[in-house]
């Protein structure tokens, strides 16, 4: 049976989806308060994971760098943003691949490596370093057959075209297939907005999920298409790298010179690597990142089920 869903060119589907999402994704972030004791215990467990991760990387000279809210926290708070409940780590592709080869052998007794390659039910193009014996079940992941535990989020950053037109073509293609990978497993992904447009986009997501399942589109097919686009310039030296699978595309583009050499900074009592020119990275991505945002602009990921294990 032909893939009728894909008759429309990728660029047309991309433009359709981003017209719905572009402004709304920036308008209202999901934010809920934990009780103080639970959040502190969660952050403490995540720091334990981060320490084991950093120790392994230092031992094998594998580079990495804190990104996103973790990078803001390091500069503004010397640790977690007070309401944050996760840690985000970036790795250049070569370091990311080396880490995956080593981590399962040396951390396998305590941690599970969770990504699409280890479990095709996992719907995201990321890797999680999950502490065994714990549970962190997000609402959006309800019904997904994976061992979701307390975790460290690891993002790969691939080489991207130096020429903007080629880069945007690469990014649009990767983002499109990455979103379909998510919708293949999740009919109602977490959406950071509300109102009529939220209802419309949710309806579009449900329809896409239905058609992807109806035509039995293979998750491995979607994943391979996303990775092929993301890794297009893997063997070409470029001046920029990117993670193309954020809720909105082109959010996580970084100049290579802003990343390396990385530098260690204090993070809740640990010394963790961050981009060498962290201020340029944060300013380019967030603007005024030193000012605390109002509550309705804050973002965290409260789970439906949380268990710290033994």
PDB file of C-alpha atoms in Angstrom:
ATOM      1  CA  UNK A   1       0.000   0.000   0.000  1.00  0.00           C
ATOM      2  CA  UNK A   2       1.460   3.417  -0.882  1.00  0.00           C
ATOM      3  CA  UNK A   3       2.323   5.841   1.903  1.00  0.00           C
ATOM      4  CA  UNK A   4      -0.481   8.288   1.141  1.00  0.00           C
ATOM      5  CA  UNK A   5       0.464  10.340   4.186  1.00  0.00           C
ATOM      6  CA  UNK A   6       3.769  11.229   2.537  1.00  0.00           C
ATOM      7  CA  UNK A   7       2.423  12.263  -0.903  1.00  0.00           C
ATOM      8  CA  UNK A   8       2.672  15.901   0.163  1.00  0.00           C
ATOM      9  CA  UNK A   9       6.318  17.119   0.055  1.00  0.00           C
ATOM     10  CA  UNK A  10       8.095  17.419   3.370  1.00  0.00           C
ATOM     11  CA  UNK A  11       8.417  21.187   2.977  1.00  0.00           C
ATOM     12  CA  UNK A  12       4.635  21.624   2.663  1.00  0.00           C
ATOM     13  CA  UNK A  13       3.916  19.499   5.741  1.00  0.00           C
ATOM     14  CA  UNK A  14       6.642  21.335   7.650  1.00  0.00           C
ATOM     15  CA  UNK A  15       5.185  24.748   6.778  1.00  0.00           C
ATOM     16  CA  UNK A  16       1.686  23.604   7.732  1.00  0.00           C
ATOM     17  CA  UNK A  17       2.724  22.333  11.159  1.00  0.00           C
ATOM     18  CA  UNK A  18       5.018  25.235  12.029  1.00  0.00           C
ATOM     19  CA  UNK A  19       2.359  27.810  11.129  1.00  0.00           C
ATOM     20  CA  UNK A  20       0.225  26.238  13.873  1.00  0.00           C
ATOM     21  CA  UNK A  21       3.013  25.915  16.401  1.00  0.00           C
ATOM     22  CA  UNK A  22       5.537  28.698  15.978  1.00  0.00           C
ATOM     23  CA  UNK A  23       4.029  31.437  18.165  1.00  0.00           C
ATOM     24  CA  UNK A  24       2.045  29.252  20.535  1.00  0.00           C
ATOM     25  CA  UNK A  25       5.011  27.110  21.614  1.00  0.00           C
ATOM     26  CA  UNK A  26       6.597  30.246  23.059  1.00  0.00           C
ATOM     27  CA  UNK A  27       3.469  31.604  24.711  1.00  0.00           C
ATOM     28  CA  UNK A  28       2.729  29.326  27.668  1.00  0.00           C
ATOM     29  CA  UNK A  29       4.949  26.679  29.259  1.00  0.00           C
ATOM     30  CA  UNK A  30       3.740  23.768  31.360  1.00  0.00           C
ATOM     31  CA  UNK A  31       4.653  24.401  34.988  1.00  0.00           C
ATOM     32  CA  UNK A  32       3.542  22.720  38.201  1.00  0.00           C
ATOM     33  CA  UNK A  33       4.967  22.928  41.666  1.00  0.00           C
ATOM     34  CA  UNK A  34       6.418  19.931  43.475  1.00  0.00           C
ATOM     35  CA  UNK A  35       6.394  19.824  47.232  1.00  0.00           C
ATOM     36  CA  UNK A  36       9.827  21.018  48.342  1.00  0.00           C
ATOM     37  CA  UNK A  37      10.983  17.706  49.814  1.00  0.00           C
ATOM     38  CA  UNK A  38      10.100  15.707  46.685  1.00  0.00           C
ATOM     39  CA  UNK A  39      11.806  18.174  44.335  1.00  0.00           C
ATOM     40  CA  UNK A  40      14.967  18.228  46.460  1.00  0.00           C
ATOM     41  CA  UNK A  41      15.101  14.437  46.529  1.00  0.00           C
ATOM     42  CA  UNK A  42      14.555  14.267  42.779  1.00  0.00           C
ATOM     43  CA  UNK A  43      17.320  16.799  42.140  1.00  0.00           C
ATOM     44  CA  UNK A  44      19.637  14.901  44.509  1.00  0.00           C
ATOM     45  CA  UNK A  45      19.034  11.655  42.570  1.00  0.00           C
ATOM     46  CA  UNK A  46      19.675  13.432  39.260  1.00  0.00           C
ATOM     47  CA  UNK A  47      22.929  14.838  40.634  1.00  0.00           C
ATOM     48  CA  UNK A  48      23.964  11.295  41.530  1.00  0.00           C
ATOM     49  CA  UNK A  49      23.352  10.258  37.914  1.00  0.00           C
ATOM     50  CA  UNK A  50      25.201  13.331  36.643  1.00  0.00           C
ATOM     51  CA  UNK A  51      28.236  12.577  38.814  1.00  0.00           C
ATOM     52  CA  UNK A  52      28.456   8.998  37.551  1.00  0.00           C
ATOM     53  CA  UNK A  53      28.075  10.236  33.971  1.00  0.00           C
ATOM     54  CA  UNK A  54      30.747  12.941  34.375  1.00  0.00           C
ATOM     55  CA  UNK A  55      33.161  10.553  36.103  1.00  0.00           C
ATOM     56  CA  UNK A  56      32.851   8.071  33.238  1.00  0.00           C
ATOM     57  CA  UNK A  57      33.379  10.800  30.632  1.00  0.00           C
ATOM     58  CA  UNK A  58      36.421  12.174  32.464  1.00  0.00           C
ATOM     59  CA  UNK A  59      37.871   8.669  32.802  1.00  0.00           C
ATOM     60  CA  UNK A  60      37.636   8.062  29.043  1.00  0.00           C
ATOM     61  CA  UNK A  61      38.241  11.666  27.925  1.00  0.00           C
ATOM     62  CA  UNK A  62      34.813  11.987  26.374  1.00  0.00           C
ATOM     63  CA  UNK A  63      33.684  15.592  26.036  1.00  0.00           C
ATOM     64  CA  UNK A  64      30.181  16.869  26.902  1.00  0.00           C
ATOM     65  CA  UNK A  65      28.511  20.155  27.853  1.00  0.00           C
ATOM     66  CA  UNK A  66      25.467  21.249  29.844  1.00  0.00           C
ATOM     67  CA  UNK A  67      22.773  22.881  27.708  1.00  0.00           C
ATOM     68  CA  UNK A  68      19.372  24.536  28.039  1.00  0.00           C
ATOM     69  CA  UNK A  69      18.067  25.145  31.533  1.00  0.00           C
ATOM     70  CA  UNK A  70      21.048  23.303  33.007  1.00  0.00           C
ATOM     71  CA  UNK A  71      23.391  25.887  31.459  1.00  0.00           C
ATOM     72  CA  UNK A  72      21.220  28.749  32.715  1.00  0.00           C
ATOM     73  CA  UNK A  73      21.241  27.197  36.178  1.00  0.00           C
ATOM     74  CA  UNK A  74      25.027  26.924  36.207  1.00  0.00           C
ATOM     75  CA  UNK A  75      25.444  30.624  35.431  1.00  0.00           C
ATOM     76  CA  UNK A  76      22.532  32.083  37.381  1.00  0.00           C
ATOM     77  CA  UNK A  77      22.306  29.714  40.376  1.00  0.00           C
ATOM     78  CA  UNK A  78      25.528  27.640  40.288  1.00  0.00           C
ATOM     79  CA  UNK A  79      23.231  24.627  40.116  1.00  0.00           C
ATOM     80  CA  UNK A  80      19.626  23.778  39.406  1.00  0.00           C
ATOM     81  CA  UNK A  81      17.142  26.469  38.468  1.00  0.00           C
ATOM     82  CA  UNK A  82      15.059  26.332  41.678  1.00  0.00           C
ATOM     83  CA  UNK A  83      11.980  24.753  40.070  1.00  0.00           C
ATOM     84  CA  UNK A  84      13.794  22.605  37.493  1.00  0.00           C
ATOM     85  CA  UNK A  85      13.414  18.830  37.596  1.00  0.00           C
ATOM     86  CA  UNK A  86      15.797  17.574  34.916  1.00  0.00           C
ATOM     87  CA  UNK A  87      19.379  17.877  33.666  1.00  0.00           C
ATOM     88  CA  UNK A  88      20.194  18.401  29.992  1.00  0.00           C
ATOM     89  CA  UNK A  89      23.558  17.365  28.538  1.00  0.00           C
ATOM     90  CA  UNK A  90      24.783  17.889  24.968  1.00  0.00           C
ATOM     91  CA  UNK A  91      27.466  15.906  23.171  1.00  0.00           C
ATOM     92  CA  UNK A  92      29.027  16.240  19.767  1.00  0.00           C
ATOM     93  CA  UNK A  93      28.161  13.207  17.665  1.00  0.00           C
ATOM     94  CA  UNK A  94      31.606  11.582  17.911  1.00  0.00           C
ATOM     95  CA  UNK A  95      31.559  11.860  21.721  1.00  0.00           C
ATOM     96  CA  UNK A  96      27.942  10.733  21.898  1.00  0.00           C
ATOM     97  CA  UNK A  97      28.699   7.554  19.933  1.00  0.00           C
ATOM     98  CA  UNK A  98      31.770   6.788  22.077  1.00  0.00           C
ATOM     99  CA  UNK A  99      29.786   7.298  25.265  1.00  0.00           C
ATOM    100  CA  UNK A 100      27.084   4.851  24.151  1.00  0.00           C
ATOM    101  CA  UNK A 101      29.718   2.212  23.351  1.00  0.00           C
ATOM    102  CA  UNK A 102      31.308   2.485  26.792  1.00  0.00           C
ATOM    103  CA  UNK A 103      28.403   3.330  29.103  1.00  0.00           C
ATOM    104  CA  UNK A 104      26.475   0.080  28.888  1.00  0.00           C
ATOM    105  CA  UNK A 105      29.594  -1.921  29.765  1.00  0.00           C
ATOM    106  CA  UNK A 106      30.713   0.234  32.692  1.00  0.00           C
ATOM    107  CA  UNK A 107      27.419   1.599  34.048  1.00  0.00           C
ATOM    108  CA  UNK A 108      25.102  -1.270  33.134  1.00  0.00           C
ATOM    109  CA  UNK A 109      24.676  -2.616  36.660  1.00  0.00           C
ATOM    110  CA  UNK A 110      23.243   0.664  37.924  1.00  0.00           C
ATOM    111  CA  UNK A 111      21.828   2.333  34.816  1.00  0.00           C
ATOM    112  CA  UNK A 112      19.886   1.564  31.657  1.00  0.00           C
ATOM    113  CA  UNK A 113      20.700   3.244  28.346  1.00  0.00           C
ATOM    114  CA  UNK A 114      17.286   4.161  26.930  1.00  0.00           C
ATOM    115  CA  UNK A 115      17.025   5.305  23.323  1.00  0.00           C
ATOM    116  CA  UNK A 116      15.482   4.099  20.080  1.00  0.00           C
ATOM    117  CA  UNK A 117      18.414   1.797  19.376  1.00  0.00           C
ATOM    118  CA  UNK A 118      18.000  -0.068  22.670  1.00  0.00           C
ATOM    119  CA  UNK A 119      14.181   0.001  22.702  1.00  0.00           C
ATOM    120  CA  UNK A 120      12.175   0.792  19.562  1.00  0.00           C
ATOM    121  CA  UNK A 121       9.193   1.694  21.747  1.00  0.00           C
ATOM    122  CA  UNK A 122      11.085   4.775  22.925  1.00  0.00           C
ATOM    123  CA  UNK A 123       9.512   7.615  20.893  1.00  0.00           C
ATOM    124  CA  UNK A 124      12.167  10.340  21.184  1.00  0.00           C
ATOM    125  CA  UNK A 125      15.415  10.955  19.240  1.00  0.00           C
ATOM    126  CA  UNK A 126      17.414  11.340  22.472  1.00  0.00           C
ATOM    127  CA  UNK A 127      19.161   9.109  24.988  1.00  0.00           C
ATOM    128  CA  UNK A 128      18.274   8.806  28.648  1.00  0.00           C
ATOM    129  CA  UNK A 129      20.643   7.462  31.271  1.00  0.00           C
ATOM    130  CA  UNK A 130      18.043   5.889  33.575  1.00  0.00           C
ATOM    131  CA  UNK A 131      18.690   4.831  37.149  1.00  0.00           C
ATOM    132  CA  UNK A 132      17.462   1.269  37.537  1.00  0.00           C
ATOM    133  CA  UNK A 133      14.851   0.604  40.202  1.00  0.00           C
ATOM    134  CA  UNK A 134      13.314   4.071  39.943  1.00  0.00           C
ATOM    135  CA  UNK A 135      10.164   5.307  38.198  1.00  0.00           C
ATOM    136  CA  UNK A 136       9.587   8.646  36.482  1.00  0.00           C
ATOM    137  CA  UNK A 137       6.465   8.155  34.358  1.00  0.00           C
ATOM    138  CA  UNK A 138       5.479  11.281  32.447  1.00  0.00           C
ATOM    139  CA  UNK A 139       1.861  11.876  31.424  1.00  0.00           C
ATOM    140  CA  UNK A 140       2.837  12.139  27.750  1.00  0.00           C
ATOM    141  CA  UNK A 141       4.551   8.726  27.911  1.00  0.00           C
ATOM    142  CA  UNK A 142       1.551   6.918  29.396  1.00  0.00           C
ATOM    143  CA  UNK A 143       1.125   3.548  27.746  1.00  0.00           C
ATOM    144  CA  UNK A 144       4.631   3.467  26.206  1.00  0.00           C
ATOM    145  CA  UNK A 145       6.348   0.166  26.994  1.00  0.00           C
ATOM    146  CA  UNK A 146       9.692   1.419  28.325  1.00  0.00           C
ATOM    147  CA  UNK A 147      11.408   1.417  31.711  1.00  0.00           C
ATOM    148  CA  UNK A 148      10.950   5.094  32.455  1.00  0.00           C
ATOM    149  CA  UNK A 149      12.960   5.958  35.534  1.00  0.00           C
ATOM    150  CA  UNK A 150      14.717   9.014  36.954  1.00  0.00           C
ATOM    151  CA  UNK A 151      17.139  10.023  34.233  1.00  0.00           C
ATOM    152  CA  UNK A 152      19.769  12.252  32.683  1.00  0.00           C
ATOM    153  CA  UNK A 153      18.793  13.635  29.250  1.00  0.00           C
ATOM    154  CA  UNK A 154      21.537  13.403  26.611  1.00  0.00           C
ATOM    155  CA  UNK A 155      21.268  15.221  23.264  1.00  0.00           C
ATOM    156  CA  UNK A 156      23.493  14.623  20.227  1.00  0.00           C
ATOM    157  CA  UNK A 157      24.673  17.646  18.247  1.00  0.00           C
ATOM    158  CA  UNK A 158      25.376  16.978  14.577  1.00  0.00           C
ATOM    159  CA  UNK A 159      27.326  18.989  12.018  1.00  0.00           C
ATOM    160  CA  UNK A 160      25.090  21.300  10.012  1.00  0.00           C
ATOM    161  CA  UNK A 161      25.593  23.062   6.698  1.00  0.00           C
ATOM    162  CA  UNK A 162      27.467  26.357   6.875  1.00  0.00           C
ATOM    163  CA  UNK A 163      25.225  27.800   4.163  1.00  0.00           C
ATOM    164  CA  UNK A 164      21.889  28.842   5.692  1.00  0.00           C
ATOM    165  CA  UNK A 165      19.629  27.609   2.887  1.00  0.00           C
ATOM    166  CA  UNK A 166      21.145  24.128   3.006  1.00  0.00           C
ATOM    167  CA  UNK A 167      21.055  24.149   6.818  1.00  0.00           C
ATOM    168  CA  UNK A 168      17.362  25.026   6.873  1.00  0.00           C
ATOM    169  CA  UNK A 169      16.590  22.284   4.370  1.00  0.00           C
ATOM    170  CA  UNK A 170      18.506  19.817   6.542  1.00  0.00           C
ATOM    171  CA  UNK A 171      16.790  21.013   9.723  1.00  0.00           C
ATOM    172  CA  UNK A 172      13.267  21.004   8.309  1.00  0.00           C
ATOM    173  CA  UNK A 173      13.675  17.455   7.030  1.00  0.00           C
ATOM    174  CA  UNK A 174      15.140  16.118  10.288  1.00  0.00           C
ATOM    175  CA  UNK A 175      12.528  17.913  12.416  1.00  0.00           C
ATOM    176  CA  UNK A 176       9.638  16.646  10.273  1.00  0.00           C
ATOM    177  CA  UNK A 177      10.628  12.985  10.497  1.00  0.00           C
ATOM    178  CA  UNK A 178      11.472  13.341  14.180  1.00  0.00           C
ATOM    179  CA  UNK A 179       8.004  14.688  14.921  1.00  0.00           C
ATOM    180  CA  UNK A 180       6.379  11.824  13.010  1.00  0.00           C
ATOM    181  CA  UNK A 181       8.447   9.378  15.074  1.00  0.00           C
ATOM    182  CA  UNK A 182       6.932  10.873  18.225  1.00  0.00           C
ATOM    183  CA  UNK A 183       3.405  10.895  16.783  1.00  0.00           C
ATOM    184  CA  UNK A 184       3.744   7.260  15.715  1.00  0.00           C
ATOM    185  CA  UNK A 185       3.732   6.336  19.406  1.00  0.00           C
ATOM    186  CA  UNK A 186       2.030   9.295  21.101  1.00  0.00           C
ATOM    187  CA  UNK A 187      -1.335  10.635  19.968  1.00  0.00           C
ATOM    188  CA  UNK A 188      -1.399  13.543  22.407  1.00  0.00           C
ATOM    189  CA  UNK A 189       2.136  14.792  23.052  1.00  0.00           C
ATOM    190  CA  UNK A 190       2.753  17.480  25.651  1.00  0.00           C
ATOM    191  CA  UNK A 191       1.903  20.844  24.101  1.00  0.00           C
ATOM    192  CA  UNK A 192       3.155  24.057  25.680  1.00  0.00           C
ATOM    193  CA  UNK A 193       0.159  26.249  24.894  1.00  0.00           C
ATOM    194  CA  UNK A 194      -3.565  26.520  25.466  1.00  0.00           C
ATOM    195  CA  UNK A 195      -6.806  27.725  23.912  1.00  0.00           C
ATOM    196  CA  UNK A 196      -8.297  27.134  20.483  1.00  0.00           C
ATOM    197  CA  UNK A 197      -4.987  26.579  18.724  1.00  0.00           C
ATOM    198  CA  UNK A 198      -4.062  23.975  21.322  1.00  0.00           C
ATOM    199  CA  UNK A 199      -7.256  22.107  20.462  1.00  0.00           C
ATOM    200  CA  UNK A 200      -6.554  22.364  16.730  1.00  0.00           C
ATOM    201  CA  UNK A 201      -2.992  21.156  17.056  1.00  0.00           C
ATOM    202  CA  UNK A 202      -4.043  18.317  19.354  1.00  0.00           C
ATOM    203  CA  UNK A 203      -6.610  17.283  16.747  1.00  0.00           C
ATOM    204  CA  UNK A 204      -3.894  17.376  14.053  1.00  0.00           C
ATOM    205  CA  UNK A 205      -1.617  15.232  16.235  1.00  0.00           C
ATOM    206  CA  UNK A 206      -4.373  12.682  16.839  1.00  0.00           C
ATOM    207  CA  UNK A 207      -5.085  12.492  13.090  1.00  0.00           C
ATOM    208  CA  UNK A 208      -1.388  12.060  12.262  1.00  0.00           C
ATOM    209  CA  UNK A 209      -1.100   9.337  14.903  1.00  0.00           C
ATOM    210  CA  UNK A 210      -4.149   7.576  13.453  1.00  0.00           C
ATOM    211  CA  UNK A 211      -2.829   7.601   9.878  1.00  0.00           C
ATOM    212  CA  UNK A 212       0.675   6.549  10.908  1.00  0.00           C
ATOM    213  CA  UNK A 213      -0.801   3.521  12.657  1.00  0.00           C
ATOM    214  CA  UNK A 214      -3.409   2.865   9.952  1.00  0.00           C
ATOM    215  CA  UNK A 215      -0.753   2.606   7.244  1.00  0.00           C
ATOM    216  CA  UNK A 216       1.574   0.758   9.645  1.00  0.00           C
ATOM    217  CA  UNK A 217       4.405   3.194   9.115  1.00  0.00           C
ATOM    218  CA  UNK A 218       7.440   1.619  10.763  1.00  0.00           C
ATOM    219  CA  UNK A 219       8.999   3.603  13.626  1.00  0.00           C
ATOM    220  CA  UNK A 220      12.393   2.394  12.381  1.00  0.00           C
ATOM    221  CA  UNK A 221      11.641   3.909   8.954  1.00  0.00           C
ATOM    222  CA  UNK A 222      10.811   7.268  10.583  1.00  0.00           C
ATOM    223  CA  UNK A 223      13.854   7.118  12.850  1.00  0.00           C
ATOM    224  CA  UNK A 224      16.207   6.277   9.990  1.00  0.00           C
ATOM    225  CA  UNK A 225      14.874   9.185   7.919  1.00  0.00           C
ATOM    226  CA  UNK A 226      15.345  11.601  10.843  1.00  0.00           C
ATOM    227  CA  UNK A 227      18.887  10.393  11.540  1.00  0.00           C
ATOM    228  CA  UNK A 228      19.873  10.455   7.864  1.00  0.00           C
ATOM    229  CA  UNK A 229      18.927  14.142   7.650  1.00  0.00           C
ATOM    230  CA  UNK A 230      20.495  15.053  10.986  1.00  0.00           C
ATOM    231  CA  UNK A 231      23.791  13.287  10.143  1.00  0.00           C
ATOM    232  CA  UNK A 232      23.981  14.539   6.557  1.00  0.00           C
ATOM    233  CA  UNK A 233      27.216  16.473   7.146  1.00  0.00           C
ATOM    234  CA  UNK A 234      28.779  14.031   9.596  1.00  0.00           C
ATOM    235  CA  UNK A 235      31.904  13.631   7.472  1.00  0.00           C
ATOM    236  CA  UNK A 236      32.135  17.319   6.523  1.00  0.00           C
ATOM    237  CA  UNK A 237      33.900  19.791   8.840  1.00  0.00           C
ATOM    238  CA  UNK A 238      31.446  22.613   9.627  1.00  0.00           C
ATOM    239  CA  UNK A 239      31.416  25.690  11.848  1.00  0.00           C
ATOM    240  CA  UNK A 240      28.087  24.939  13.507  1.00  0.00           C
ATOM    241  CA  UNK A 241      26.286  21.998  15.094  1.00  0.00           C
ATOM    242  CA  UNK A 242      22.664  21.474  16.049  1.00  0.00           C
ATOM    243  CA  UNK A 243      20.110  19.282  17.763  1.00  0.00           C
ATOM    244  CA  UNK A 244      17.157  19.551  15.367  1.00  0.00           C
ATOM    245  CA  UNK A 245      14.416  17.838  17.379  1.00  0.00           C
ATOM    246  CA  UNK A 246      13.256  20.505  19.834  1.00  0.00           C
ATOM    247  CA  UNK A 247       9.516  21.383  19.912  1.00  0.00           C
ATOM    248  CA  UNK A 248      10.309  24.189  17.467  1.00  0.00           C
ATOM    249  CA  UNK A 249      13.106  23.756  14.902  1.00  0.00           C
ATOM    250  CA  UNK A 250      16.370  25.682  14.830  1.00  0.00           C
ATOM    251  CA  UNK A 251      16.308  26.339  18.599  1.00  0.00           C
ATOM    252  CA  UNK A 252      19.491  24.426  19.433  1.00  0.00           C
ATOM    253  CA  UNK A 253      21.999  25.685  16.886  1.00  0.00           C
ATOM    254  CA  UNK A 254      25.458  26.348  18.315  1.00  0.00           C
ATOM    255  CA  UNK A 255      28.710  27.656  16.920  1.00  0.00           C
ATOM    256  CA  UNK A 256      31.403  25.054  17.391  1.00  0.00           C
ATOM    257  CA  UNK A 257      33.774  27.777  18.635  1.00  0.00           C
ATOM    258  CA  UNK A 258      31.282  28.573  21.431  1.00  0.00           C
ATOM    259  CA  UNK A 259      31.373  24.960  22.626  1.00  0.00           C
ATOM    260  CA  UNK A 260      35.003  23.874  22.481  1.00  0.00           C
ATOM    261  CA  UNK A 261      37.118  23.959  24.406  1.00  0.00           C
ATOM    262  CA  UNK A 262      34.559  23.198  27.108  1.00  0.00           C
ATOM    263  CA  UNK A 263      35.114  24.443  30.660  1.00  0.00           C
ATOM    264  CA  UNK A 264      34.165  23.150  34.073  1.00  0.00           C
ATOM    265  CA  UNK A 265      31.802  25.163  36.255  1.00  0.00           C
ATOM    266  CA  UNK A 266      30.238  24.496  39.675  1.00  0.00           C
ATOM    267  CA  UNK A 267      26.835  22.837  39.615  1.00  0.00           C
ATOM    268  CA  UNK A 268      25.363  22.003  43.026  1.00  0.00           C
ATOM    269  CA  UNK A 269      28.763  21.032  44.411  1.00  0.00           C
ATOM    270  CA  UNK A 270      29.958  19.178  41.306  1.00  0.00           C
ATOM    271  CA  UNK A 271      32.358  20.489  38.655  1.00  0.00           C
ATOM    272  CA  UNK A 272      30.617  19.918  35.327  1.00  0.00           C
ATOM    273  CA  UNK A 273      31.572  20.833  31.757  1.00  0.00           C
ATOM    274  CA  UNK A 274      29.737  23.586  29.891  1.00  0.00           C
ATOM    275  CA  UNK A 275      30.276  25.391  26.569  1.00  0.00           C
ATOM    276  CA  UNK A 276      33.487  27.408  26.666  1.00  0.00           C
ATOM    277  CA  UNK A 277      31.629  30.549  25.584  1.00  0.00           C
ATOM    278  CA  UNK A 278      28.515  29.809  27.597  1.00  0.00           C
ATOM    279  CA  UNK A 279      27.333  33.426  27.743  1.00  0.00           C
ATOM    280  CA  UNK A 280      27.300  33.780  23.944  1.00  0.00           C
ATOM    281  CA  UNK A 281      25.338  30.526  23.653  1.00  0.00           C
ATOM    282  CA  UNK A 282      22.773  31.504  26.278  1.00  0.00           C
ATOM    283  CA  UNK A 283      22.324  35.029  25.002  1.00  0.00           C
ATOM    284  CA  UNK A 284      21.794  33.809  21.447  1.00  0.00           C
ATOM    285  CA  UNK A 285      19.225  31.244  22.535  1.00  0.00           C
ATOM    286  CA  UNK A 286      17.404  32.966  25.407  1.00  0.00           C
ATOM    287  CA  UNK A 287      18.180  36.674  25.291  1.00  0.00           C
ATOM    288  CA  UNK A 288      18.022  37.995  28.873  1.00  0.00           C
ATOM    289  CA  UNK A 289      18.674  34.706  30.646  1.00  0.00           C
ATOM    290  CA  UNK A 290      19.753  36.267  33.966  1.00  0.00           C
ATOM    291  CA  UNK A 291      16.261  37.555  34.827  1.00  0.00           C
ATOM    292  CA  UNK A 292      13.928  35.058  36.501  1.00  0.00           C
ATOM    293  CA  UNK A 293      10.899  34.424  34.255  1.00  0.00           C
ATOM    294  CA  UNK A 294       7.352  34.851  35.591  1.00  0.00           C
ATOM    295  CA  UNK A 295       5.679  31.678  36.779  1.00  0.00           C
ATOM    296  CA  UNK A 296       3.623  31.246  33.597  1.00  0.00           C
ATOM    297  CA  UNK A 297       6.845  31.131  31.559  1.00  0.00           C
ATOM    298  CA  UNK A 298       8.535  28.457  33.676  1.00  0.00           C
ATOM    299  CA  UNK A 299       8.900  24.884  32.519  1.00  0.00           C
ATOM    300  CA  UNK A 300       9.258  21.551  34.268  1.00  0.00           C
ATOM    301  CA  UNK A 301       8.106  17.955  33.760  1.00  0.00           C
ATOM    302  CA  UNK A 302       6.015  16.699  36.727  1.00  0.00           C
ATOM    303  CA  UNK A 303       5.464  12.934  36.370  1.00  0.00           C
ATOM    304  CA  UNK A 304       2.243  10.977  36.899  1.00  0.00           C
ATOM    305  CA  UNK A 305       4.209   8.344  38.814  1.00  0.00           C
ATOM    306  CA  UNK A 306       7.432   8.872  40.761  1.00  0.00           C
ATOM    307  CA  UNK A 307       9.329   6.240  42.744  1.00  0.00           C
ATOM    308  CA  UNK A 308      12.841   6.673  44.117  1.00  0.00           C
ATOM    309  CA  UNK A 309      13.362   2.928  44.563  1.00  0.00           C
ATOM    310  CA  UNK A 310      15.377   1.558  47.439  1.00  0.00           C
TER     311      UNK A 310
END
